mmCIF file with all atom_site columns, C-alpha atoms in Angstrom:
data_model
loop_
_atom_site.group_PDB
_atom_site.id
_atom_site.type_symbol
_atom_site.label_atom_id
_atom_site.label_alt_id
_atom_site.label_comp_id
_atom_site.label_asym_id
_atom_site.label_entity_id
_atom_site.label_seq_id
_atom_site.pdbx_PDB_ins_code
_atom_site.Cartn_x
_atom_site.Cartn_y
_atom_site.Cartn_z
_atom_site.occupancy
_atom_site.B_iso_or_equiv
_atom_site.pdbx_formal_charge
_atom_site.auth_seq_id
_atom_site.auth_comp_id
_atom_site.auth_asym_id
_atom_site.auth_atom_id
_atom_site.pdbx_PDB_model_num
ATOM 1   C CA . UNK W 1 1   ? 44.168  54.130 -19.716 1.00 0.00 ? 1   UNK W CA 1
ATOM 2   C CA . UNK W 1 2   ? 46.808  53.414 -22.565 1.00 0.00 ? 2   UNK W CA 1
ATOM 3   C CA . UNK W 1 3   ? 49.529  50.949 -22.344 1.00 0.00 ? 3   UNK W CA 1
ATOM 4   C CA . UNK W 1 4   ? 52.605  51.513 -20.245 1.00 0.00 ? 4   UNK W CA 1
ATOM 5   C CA . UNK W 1 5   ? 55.674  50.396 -21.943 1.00 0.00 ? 5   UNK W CA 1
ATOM 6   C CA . UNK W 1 6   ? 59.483  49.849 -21.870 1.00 0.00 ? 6   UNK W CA 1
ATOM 7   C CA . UNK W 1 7   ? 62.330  48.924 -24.546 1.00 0.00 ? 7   UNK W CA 1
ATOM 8   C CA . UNK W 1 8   ? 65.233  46.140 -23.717 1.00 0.00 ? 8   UNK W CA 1
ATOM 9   C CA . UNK W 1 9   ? 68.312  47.634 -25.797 1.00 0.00 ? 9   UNK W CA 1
ATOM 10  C CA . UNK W 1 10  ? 71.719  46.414 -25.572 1.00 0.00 ? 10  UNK W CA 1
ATOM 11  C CA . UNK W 1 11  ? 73.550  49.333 -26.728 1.00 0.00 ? 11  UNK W CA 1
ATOM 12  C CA . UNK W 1 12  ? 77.466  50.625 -25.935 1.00 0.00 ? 12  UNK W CA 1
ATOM 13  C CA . UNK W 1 13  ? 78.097  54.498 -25.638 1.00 0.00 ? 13  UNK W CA 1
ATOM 14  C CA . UNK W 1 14  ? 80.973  54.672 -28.183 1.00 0.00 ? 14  UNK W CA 1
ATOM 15  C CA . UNK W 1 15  ? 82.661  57.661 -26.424 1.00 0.00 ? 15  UNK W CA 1
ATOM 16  C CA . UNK W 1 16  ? 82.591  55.746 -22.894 1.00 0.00 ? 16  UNK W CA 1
ATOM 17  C CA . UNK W 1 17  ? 84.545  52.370 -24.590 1.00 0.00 ? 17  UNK W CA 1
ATOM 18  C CA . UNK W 1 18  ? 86.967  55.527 -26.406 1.00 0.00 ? 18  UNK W CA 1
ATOM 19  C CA . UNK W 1 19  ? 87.664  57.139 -23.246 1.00 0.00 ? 19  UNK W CA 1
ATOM 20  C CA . UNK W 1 20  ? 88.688  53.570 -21.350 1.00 0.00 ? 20  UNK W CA 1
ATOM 21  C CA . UNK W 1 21  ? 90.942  52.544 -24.212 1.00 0.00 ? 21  UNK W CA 1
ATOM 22  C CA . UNK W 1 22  ? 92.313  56.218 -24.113 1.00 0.00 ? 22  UNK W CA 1
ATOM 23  C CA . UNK W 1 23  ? 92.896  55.543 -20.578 1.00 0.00 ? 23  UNK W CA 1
ATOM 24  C CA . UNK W 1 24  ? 94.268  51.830 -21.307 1.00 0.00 ? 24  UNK W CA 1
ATOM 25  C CA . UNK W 1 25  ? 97.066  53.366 -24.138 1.00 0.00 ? 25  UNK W CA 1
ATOM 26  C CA . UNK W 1 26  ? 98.291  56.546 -21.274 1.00 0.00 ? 26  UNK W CA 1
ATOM 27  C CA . UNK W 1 27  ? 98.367  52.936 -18.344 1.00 0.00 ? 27  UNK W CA 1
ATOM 28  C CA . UNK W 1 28  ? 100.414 51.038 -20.822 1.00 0.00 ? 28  UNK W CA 1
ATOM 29  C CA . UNK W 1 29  ? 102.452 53.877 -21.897 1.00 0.00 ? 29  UNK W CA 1
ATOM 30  C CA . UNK W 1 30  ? 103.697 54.632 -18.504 1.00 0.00 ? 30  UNK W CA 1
ATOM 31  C CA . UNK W 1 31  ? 103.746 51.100 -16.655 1.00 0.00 ? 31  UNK W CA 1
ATOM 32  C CA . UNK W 1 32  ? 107.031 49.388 -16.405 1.00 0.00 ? 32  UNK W CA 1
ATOM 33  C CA . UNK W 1 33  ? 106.317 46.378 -17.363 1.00 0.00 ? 33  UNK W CA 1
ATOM 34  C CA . UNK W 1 34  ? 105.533 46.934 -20.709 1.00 0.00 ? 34  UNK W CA 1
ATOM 35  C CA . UNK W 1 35  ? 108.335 49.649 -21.589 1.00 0.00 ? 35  UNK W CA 1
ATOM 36  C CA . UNK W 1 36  ? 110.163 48.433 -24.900 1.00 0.00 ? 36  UNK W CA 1
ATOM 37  C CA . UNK W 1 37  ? 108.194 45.554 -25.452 1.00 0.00 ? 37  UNK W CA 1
ATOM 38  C CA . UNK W 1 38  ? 105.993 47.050 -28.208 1.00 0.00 ? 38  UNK W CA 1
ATOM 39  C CA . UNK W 1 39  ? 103.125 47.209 -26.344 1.00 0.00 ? 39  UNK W CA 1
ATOM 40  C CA . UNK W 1 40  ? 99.980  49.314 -27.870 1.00 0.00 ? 40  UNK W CA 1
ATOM 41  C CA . UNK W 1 41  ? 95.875  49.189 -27.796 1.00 0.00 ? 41  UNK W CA 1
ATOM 42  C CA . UNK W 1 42  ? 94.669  51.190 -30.255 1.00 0.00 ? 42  UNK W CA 1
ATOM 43  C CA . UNK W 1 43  ? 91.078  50.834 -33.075 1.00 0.00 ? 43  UNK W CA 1
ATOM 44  C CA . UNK W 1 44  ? 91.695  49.350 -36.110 1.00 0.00 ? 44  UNK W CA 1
ATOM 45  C CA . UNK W 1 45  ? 88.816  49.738 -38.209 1.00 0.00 ? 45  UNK W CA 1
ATOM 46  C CA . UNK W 1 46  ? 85.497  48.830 -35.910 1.00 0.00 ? 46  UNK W CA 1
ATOM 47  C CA . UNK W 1 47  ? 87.695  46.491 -33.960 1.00 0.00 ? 47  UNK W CA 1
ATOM 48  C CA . UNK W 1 48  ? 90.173  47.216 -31.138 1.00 0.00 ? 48  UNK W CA 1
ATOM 49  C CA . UNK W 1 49  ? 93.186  46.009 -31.594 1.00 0.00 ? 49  UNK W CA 1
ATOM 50  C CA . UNK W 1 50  ? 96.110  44.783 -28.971 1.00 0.00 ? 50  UNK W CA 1
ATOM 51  C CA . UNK W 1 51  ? 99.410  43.991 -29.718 1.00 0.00 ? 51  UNK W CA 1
ATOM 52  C CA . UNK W 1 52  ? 102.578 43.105 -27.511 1.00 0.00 ? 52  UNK W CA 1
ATOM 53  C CA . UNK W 1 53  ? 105.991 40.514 -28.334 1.00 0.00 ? 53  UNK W CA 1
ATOM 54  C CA . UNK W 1 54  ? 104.366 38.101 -25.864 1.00 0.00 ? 54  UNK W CA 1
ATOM 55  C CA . UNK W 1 55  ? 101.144 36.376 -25.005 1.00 0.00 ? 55  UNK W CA 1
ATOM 56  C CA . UNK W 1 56  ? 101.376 37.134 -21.245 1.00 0.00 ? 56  UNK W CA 1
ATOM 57  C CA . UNK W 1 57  ? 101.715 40.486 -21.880 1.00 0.00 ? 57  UNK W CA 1
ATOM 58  C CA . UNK W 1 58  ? 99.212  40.863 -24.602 1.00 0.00 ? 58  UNK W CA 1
ATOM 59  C CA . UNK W 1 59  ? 97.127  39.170 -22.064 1.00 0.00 ? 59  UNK W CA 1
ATOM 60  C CA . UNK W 1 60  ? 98.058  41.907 -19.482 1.00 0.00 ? 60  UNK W CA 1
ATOM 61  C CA . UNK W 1 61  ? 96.836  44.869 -22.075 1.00 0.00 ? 61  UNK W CA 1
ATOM 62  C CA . UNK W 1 62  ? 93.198  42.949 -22.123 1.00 0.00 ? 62  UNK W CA 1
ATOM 63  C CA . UNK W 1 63  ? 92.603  43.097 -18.636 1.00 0.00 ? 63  UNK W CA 1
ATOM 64  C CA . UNK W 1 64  ? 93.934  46.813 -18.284 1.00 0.00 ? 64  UNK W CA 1
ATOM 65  C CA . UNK W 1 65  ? 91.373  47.331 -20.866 1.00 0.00 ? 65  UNK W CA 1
ATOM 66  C CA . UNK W 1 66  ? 88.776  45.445 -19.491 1.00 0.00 ? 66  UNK W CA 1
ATOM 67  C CA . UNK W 1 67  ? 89.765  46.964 -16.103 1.00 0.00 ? 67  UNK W CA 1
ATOM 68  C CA . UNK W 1 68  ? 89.160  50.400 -17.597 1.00 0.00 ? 68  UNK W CA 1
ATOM 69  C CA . UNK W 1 69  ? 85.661  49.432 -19.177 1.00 0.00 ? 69  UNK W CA 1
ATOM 70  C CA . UNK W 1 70  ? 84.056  48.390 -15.949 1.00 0.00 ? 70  UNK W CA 1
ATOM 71  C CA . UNK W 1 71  ? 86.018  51.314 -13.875 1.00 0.00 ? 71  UNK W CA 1
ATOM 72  C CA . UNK W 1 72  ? 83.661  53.815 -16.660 1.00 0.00 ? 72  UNK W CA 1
ATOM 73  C CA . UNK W 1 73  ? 80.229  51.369 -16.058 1.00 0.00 ? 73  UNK W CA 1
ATOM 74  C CA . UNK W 1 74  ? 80.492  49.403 -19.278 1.00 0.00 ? 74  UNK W CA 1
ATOM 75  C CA . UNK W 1 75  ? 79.163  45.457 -18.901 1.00 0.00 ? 75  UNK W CA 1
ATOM 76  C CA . UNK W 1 76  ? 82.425  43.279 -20.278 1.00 0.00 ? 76  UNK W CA 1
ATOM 77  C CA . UNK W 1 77  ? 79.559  41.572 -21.932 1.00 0.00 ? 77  UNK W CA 1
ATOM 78  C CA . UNK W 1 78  ? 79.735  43.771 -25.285 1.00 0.00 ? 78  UNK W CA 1
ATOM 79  C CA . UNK W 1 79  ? 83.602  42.910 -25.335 1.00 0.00 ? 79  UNK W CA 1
ATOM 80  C CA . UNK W 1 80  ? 83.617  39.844 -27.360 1.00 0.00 ? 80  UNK W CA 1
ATOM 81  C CA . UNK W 1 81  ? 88.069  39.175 -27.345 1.00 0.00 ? 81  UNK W CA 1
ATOM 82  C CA . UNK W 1 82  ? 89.617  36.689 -29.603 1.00 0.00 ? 82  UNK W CA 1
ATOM 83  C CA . UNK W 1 83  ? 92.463  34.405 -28.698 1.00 0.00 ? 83  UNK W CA 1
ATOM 84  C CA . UNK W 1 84  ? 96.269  36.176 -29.048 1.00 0.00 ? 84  UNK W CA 1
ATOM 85  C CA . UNK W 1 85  ? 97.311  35.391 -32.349 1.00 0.00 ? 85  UNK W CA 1
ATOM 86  C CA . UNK W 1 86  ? 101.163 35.213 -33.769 1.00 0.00 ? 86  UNK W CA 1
ATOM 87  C CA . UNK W 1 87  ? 101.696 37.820 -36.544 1.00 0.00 ? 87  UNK W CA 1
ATOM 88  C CA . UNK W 1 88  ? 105.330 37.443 -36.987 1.00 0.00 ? 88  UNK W CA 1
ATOM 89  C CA . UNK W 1 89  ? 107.159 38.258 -33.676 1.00 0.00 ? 89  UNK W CA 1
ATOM 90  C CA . UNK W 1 90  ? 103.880 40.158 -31.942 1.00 0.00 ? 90  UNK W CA 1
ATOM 91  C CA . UNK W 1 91  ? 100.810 38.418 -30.215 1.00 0.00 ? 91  UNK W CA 1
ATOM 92  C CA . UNK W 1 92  ? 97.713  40.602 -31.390 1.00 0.00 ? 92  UNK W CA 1
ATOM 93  C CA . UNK W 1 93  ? 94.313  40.034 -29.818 1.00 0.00 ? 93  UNK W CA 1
ATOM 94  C CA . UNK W 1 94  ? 91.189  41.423 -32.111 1.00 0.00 ? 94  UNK W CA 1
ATOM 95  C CA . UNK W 1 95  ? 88.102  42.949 -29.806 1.00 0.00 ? 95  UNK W CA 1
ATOM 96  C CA . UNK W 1 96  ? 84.834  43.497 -31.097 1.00 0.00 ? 96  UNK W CA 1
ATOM 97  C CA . UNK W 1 97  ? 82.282  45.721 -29.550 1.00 0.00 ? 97  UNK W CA 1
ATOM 98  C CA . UNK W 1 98  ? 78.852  43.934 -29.433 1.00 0.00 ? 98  UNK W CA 1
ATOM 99  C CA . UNK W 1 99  ? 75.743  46.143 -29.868 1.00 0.00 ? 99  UNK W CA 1
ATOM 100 C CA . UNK W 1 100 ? 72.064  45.151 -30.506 1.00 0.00 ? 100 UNK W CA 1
ATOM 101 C CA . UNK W 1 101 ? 69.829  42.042 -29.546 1.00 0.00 ? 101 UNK W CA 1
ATOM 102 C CA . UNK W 1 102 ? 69.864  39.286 -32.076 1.00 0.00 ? 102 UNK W CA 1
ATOM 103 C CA . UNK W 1 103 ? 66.924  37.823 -32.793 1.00 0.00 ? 103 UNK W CA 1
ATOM 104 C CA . UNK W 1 104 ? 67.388  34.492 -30.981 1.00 0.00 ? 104 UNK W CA 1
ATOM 105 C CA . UNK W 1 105 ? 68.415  36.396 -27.722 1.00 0.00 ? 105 UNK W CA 1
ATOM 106 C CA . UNK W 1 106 ? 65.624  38.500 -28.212 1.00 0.00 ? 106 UNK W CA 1
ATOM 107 C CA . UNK W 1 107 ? 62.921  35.422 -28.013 1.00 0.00 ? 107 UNK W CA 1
ATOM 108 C CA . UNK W 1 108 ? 65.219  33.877 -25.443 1.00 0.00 ? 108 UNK W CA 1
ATOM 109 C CA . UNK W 1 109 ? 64.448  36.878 -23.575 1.00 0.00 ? 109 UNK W CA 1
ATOM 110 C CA . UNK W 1 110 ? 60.516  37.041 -24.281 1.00 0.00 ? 110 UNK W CA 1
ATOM 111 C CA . UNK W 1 111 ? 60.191  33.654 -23.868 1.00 0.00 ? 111 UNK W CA 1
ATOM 112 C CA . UNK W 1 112 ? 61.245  33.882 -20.210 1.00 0.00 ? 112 UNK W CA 1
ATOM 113 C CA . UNK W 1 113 ? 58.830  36.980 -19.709 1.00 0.00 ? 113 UNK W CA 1
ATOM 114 C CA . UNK W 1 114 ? 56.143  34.748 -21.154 1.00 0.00 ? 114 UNK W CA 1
ATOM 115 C CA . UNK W 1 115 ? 56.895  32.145 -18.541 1.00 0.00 ? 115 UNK W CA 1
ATOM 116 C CA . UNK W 1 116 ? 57.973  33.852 -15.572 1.00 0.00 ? 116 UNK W CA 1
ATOM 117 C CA . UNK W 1 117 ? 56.410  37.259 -16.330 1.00 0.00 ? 117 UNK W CA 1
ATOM 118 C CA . UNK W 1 118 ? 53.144  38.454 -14.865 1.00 0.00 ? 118 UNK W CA 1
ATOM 119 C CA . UNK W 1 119 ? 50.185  37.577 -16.958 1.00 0.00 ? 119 UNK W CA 1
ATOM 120 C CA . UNK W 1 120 ? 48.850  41.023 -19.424 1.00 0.00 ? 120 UNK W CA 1
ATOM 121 C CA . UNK W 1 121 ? 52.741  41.745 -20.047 1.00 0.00 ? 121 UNK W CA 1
ATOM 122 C CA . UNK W 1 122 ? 53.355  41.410 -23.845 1.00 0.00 ? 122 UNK W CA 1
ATOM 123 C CA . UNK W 1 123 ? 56.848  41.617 -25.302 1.00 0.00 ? 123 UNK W CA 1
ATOM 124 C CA . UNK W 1 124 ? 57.299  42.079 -29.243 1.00 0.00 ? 124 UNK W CA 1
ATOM 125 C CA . UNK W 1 125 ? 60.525  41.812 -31.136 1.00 0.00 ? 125 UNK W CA 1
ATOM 126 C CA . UNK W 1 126 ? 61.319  45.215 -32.975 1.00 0.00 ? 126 UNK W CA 1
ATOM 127 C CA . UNK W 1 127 ? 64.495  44.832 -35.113 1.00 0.00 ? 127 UNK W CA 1
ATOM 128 C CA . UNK W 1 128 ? 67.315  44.741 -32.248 1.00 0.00 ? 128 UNK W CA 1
ATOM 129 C CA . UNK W 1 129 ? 65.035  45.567 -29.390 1.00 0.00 ? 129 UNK W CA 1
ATOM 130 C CA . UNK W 1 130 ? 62.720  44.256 -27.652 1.00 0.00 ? 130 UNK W CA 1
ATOM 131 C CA . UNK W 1 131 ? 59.470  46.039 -26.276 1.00 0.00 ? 131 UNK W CA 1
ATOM 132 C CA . UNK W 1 132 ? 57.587  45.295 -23.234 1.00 0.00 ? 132 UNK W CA 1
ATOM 133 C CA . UNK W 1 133 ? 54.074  46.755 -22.701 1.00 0.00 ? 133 UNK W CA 1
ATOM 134 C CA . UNK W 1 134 ? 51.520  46.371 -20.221 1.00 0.00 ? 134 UNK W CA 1
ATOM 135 C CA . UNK W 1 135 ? 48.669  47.989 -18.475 1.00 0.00 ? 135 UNK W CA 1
ATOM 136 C CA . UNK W 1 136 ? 50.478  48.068 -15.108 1.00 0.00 ? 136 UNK W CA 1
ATOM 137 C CA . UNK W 1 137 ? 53.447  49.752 -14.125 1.00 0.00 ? 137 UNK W CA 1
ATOM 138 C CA . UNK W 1 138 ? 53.940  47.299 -11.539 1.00 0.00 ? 138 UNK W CA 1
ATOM 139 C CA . UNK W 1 139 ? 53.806  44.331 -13.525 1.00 0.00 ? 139 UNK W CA 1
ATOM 140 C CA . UNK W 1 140 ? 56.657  46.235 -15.547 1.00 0.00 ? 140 UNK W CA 1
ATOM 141 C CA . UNK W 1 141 ? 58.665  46.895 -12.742 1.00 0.00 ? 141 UNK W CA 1
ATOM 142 C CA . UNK W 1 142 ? 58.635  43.186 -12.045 1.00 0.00 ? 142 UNK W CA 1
ATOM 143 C CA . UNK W 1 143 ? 59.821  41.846 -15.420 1.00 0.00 ? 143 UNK W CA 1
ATOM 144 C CA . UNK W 1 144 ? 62.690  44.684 -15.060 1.00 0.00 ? 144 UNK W CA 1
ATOM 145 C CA . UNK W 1 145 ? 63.545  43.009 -11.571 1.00 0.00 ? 145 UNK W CA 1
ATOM 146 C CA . UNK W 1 146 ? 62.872  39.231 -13.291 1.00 0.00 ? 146 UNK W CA 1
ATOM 147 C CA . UNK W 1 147 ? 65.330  40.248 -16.388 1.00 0.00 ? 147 UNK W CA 1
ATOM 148 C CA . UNK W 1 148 ? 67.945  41.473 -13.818 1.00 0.00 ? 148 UNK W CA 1
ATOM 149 C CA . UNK W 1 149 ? 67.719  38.802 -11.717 1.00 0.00 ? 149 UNK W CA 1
ATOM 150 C CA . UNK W 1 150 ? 68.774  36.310 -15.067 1.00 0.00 ? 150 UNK W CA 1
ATOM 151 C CA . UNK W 1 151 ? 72.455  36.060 -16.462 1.00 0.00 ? 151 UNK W CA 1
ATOM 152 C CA . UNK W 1 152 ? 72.344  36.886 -20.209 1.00 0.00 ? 152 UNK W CA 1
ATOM 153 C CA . UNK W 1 153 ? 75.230  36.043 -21.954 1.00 0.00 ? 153 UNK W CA 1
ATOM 154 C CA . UNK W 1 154 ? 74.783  39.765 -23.428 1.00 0.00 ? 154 UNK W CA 1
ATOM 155 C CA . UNK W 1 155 ? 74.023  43.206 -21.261 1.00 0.00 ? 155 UNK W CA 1
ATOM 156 C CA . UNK W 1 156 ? 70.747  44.228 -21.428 1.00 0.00 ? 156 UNK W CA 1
ATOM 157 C CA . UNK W 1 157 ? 69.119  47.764 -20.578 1.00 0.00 ? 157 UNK W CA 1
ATOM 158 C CA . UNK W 1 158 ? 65.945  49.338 -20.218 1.00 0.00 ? 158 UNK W CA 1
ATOM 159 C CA . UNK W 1 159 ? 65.132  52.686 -22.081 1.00 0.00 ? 159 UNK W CA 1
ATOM 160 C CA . UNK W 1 160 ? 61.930  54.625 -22.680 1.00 0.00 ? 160 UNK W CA 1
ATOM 161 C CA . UNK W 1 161 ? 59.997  53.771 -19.554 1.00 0.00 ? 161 UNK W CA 1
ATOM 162 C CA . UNK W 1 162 ? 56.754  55.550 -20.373 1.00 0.00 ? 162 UNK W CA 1
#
């Protein structure tokens, strides 16, 4: 019987993250609190970019953001925010969008199915991906429930369960 196997990705749908800052620019448009302050959230470039005249309220745009990612089922994980910054009377806080397993994460993460994993379960680093293989599709479903069970510092899921 061949090998049964699984990949750990850590991918974004770029539409999903498009349609809650969408949502996040019609919020700030309409909400009181930030009428005539200059308040926007918009991309610039890869990065998302959020801009108000004070740090409270550039503050306030992050977690309507935020608030909108998790509302559409995207881990705040892949939202790495910088501090607000003064660019001449506005606060502006630059968001980046992480995608992909780096390479230390990814033996972080094989290293614990090593350990904790059942035995026959091999894991092999494939550019930012990881893939898990075994004979079982038990032992599989465990190291799914192990890797859930851990809090990565990045979001991790599991495509191409064959």
């Amino acid at each position: 019987m061949a090998d049964s196997s699984f990949d750990i990705v850590s991918k974004v749908e770029r539409q999903e993250v498009d349609n809650a800052l969408n949502q996040a620019a019609k919020e700030i448009s309409q909400r009181y609190d930030f009428k005539n302050v200059g308040a926007s959230i918009d991309w610039s470039g890869e990065k998302i970019l959020m801009q108000a005249n004070t740090e409270e309220r550039v503050k306030a745009i992050l977690d309507v953001f935020e608030t909108k990612l998790v509302k559409r089922g995207i881990s705040l994980k892949v939202l790495d925010a910088g501090e607000p910054q003064l660019s001449g009377k506005e606060y502006k806080i630059f968001a980046s969008i992480e995608e992909g397993i780096s390479q230390d994460n990814a033996k972080k993460v094989a290293k614990i199915i090593r350990d904790e994993g059942p035995k026959g379960v091999k894991a092999q680093v494939q550019g930012d991906e990881l893939r898990v293989s075994s004979k079982s599709r038990d032992d599989l479903q465990a190291v799914q429930a192990l890797l859930k069970g851990k809090d990565f510092d990045f979001a991790l899921q599991f495509v191409n369960y064959r």
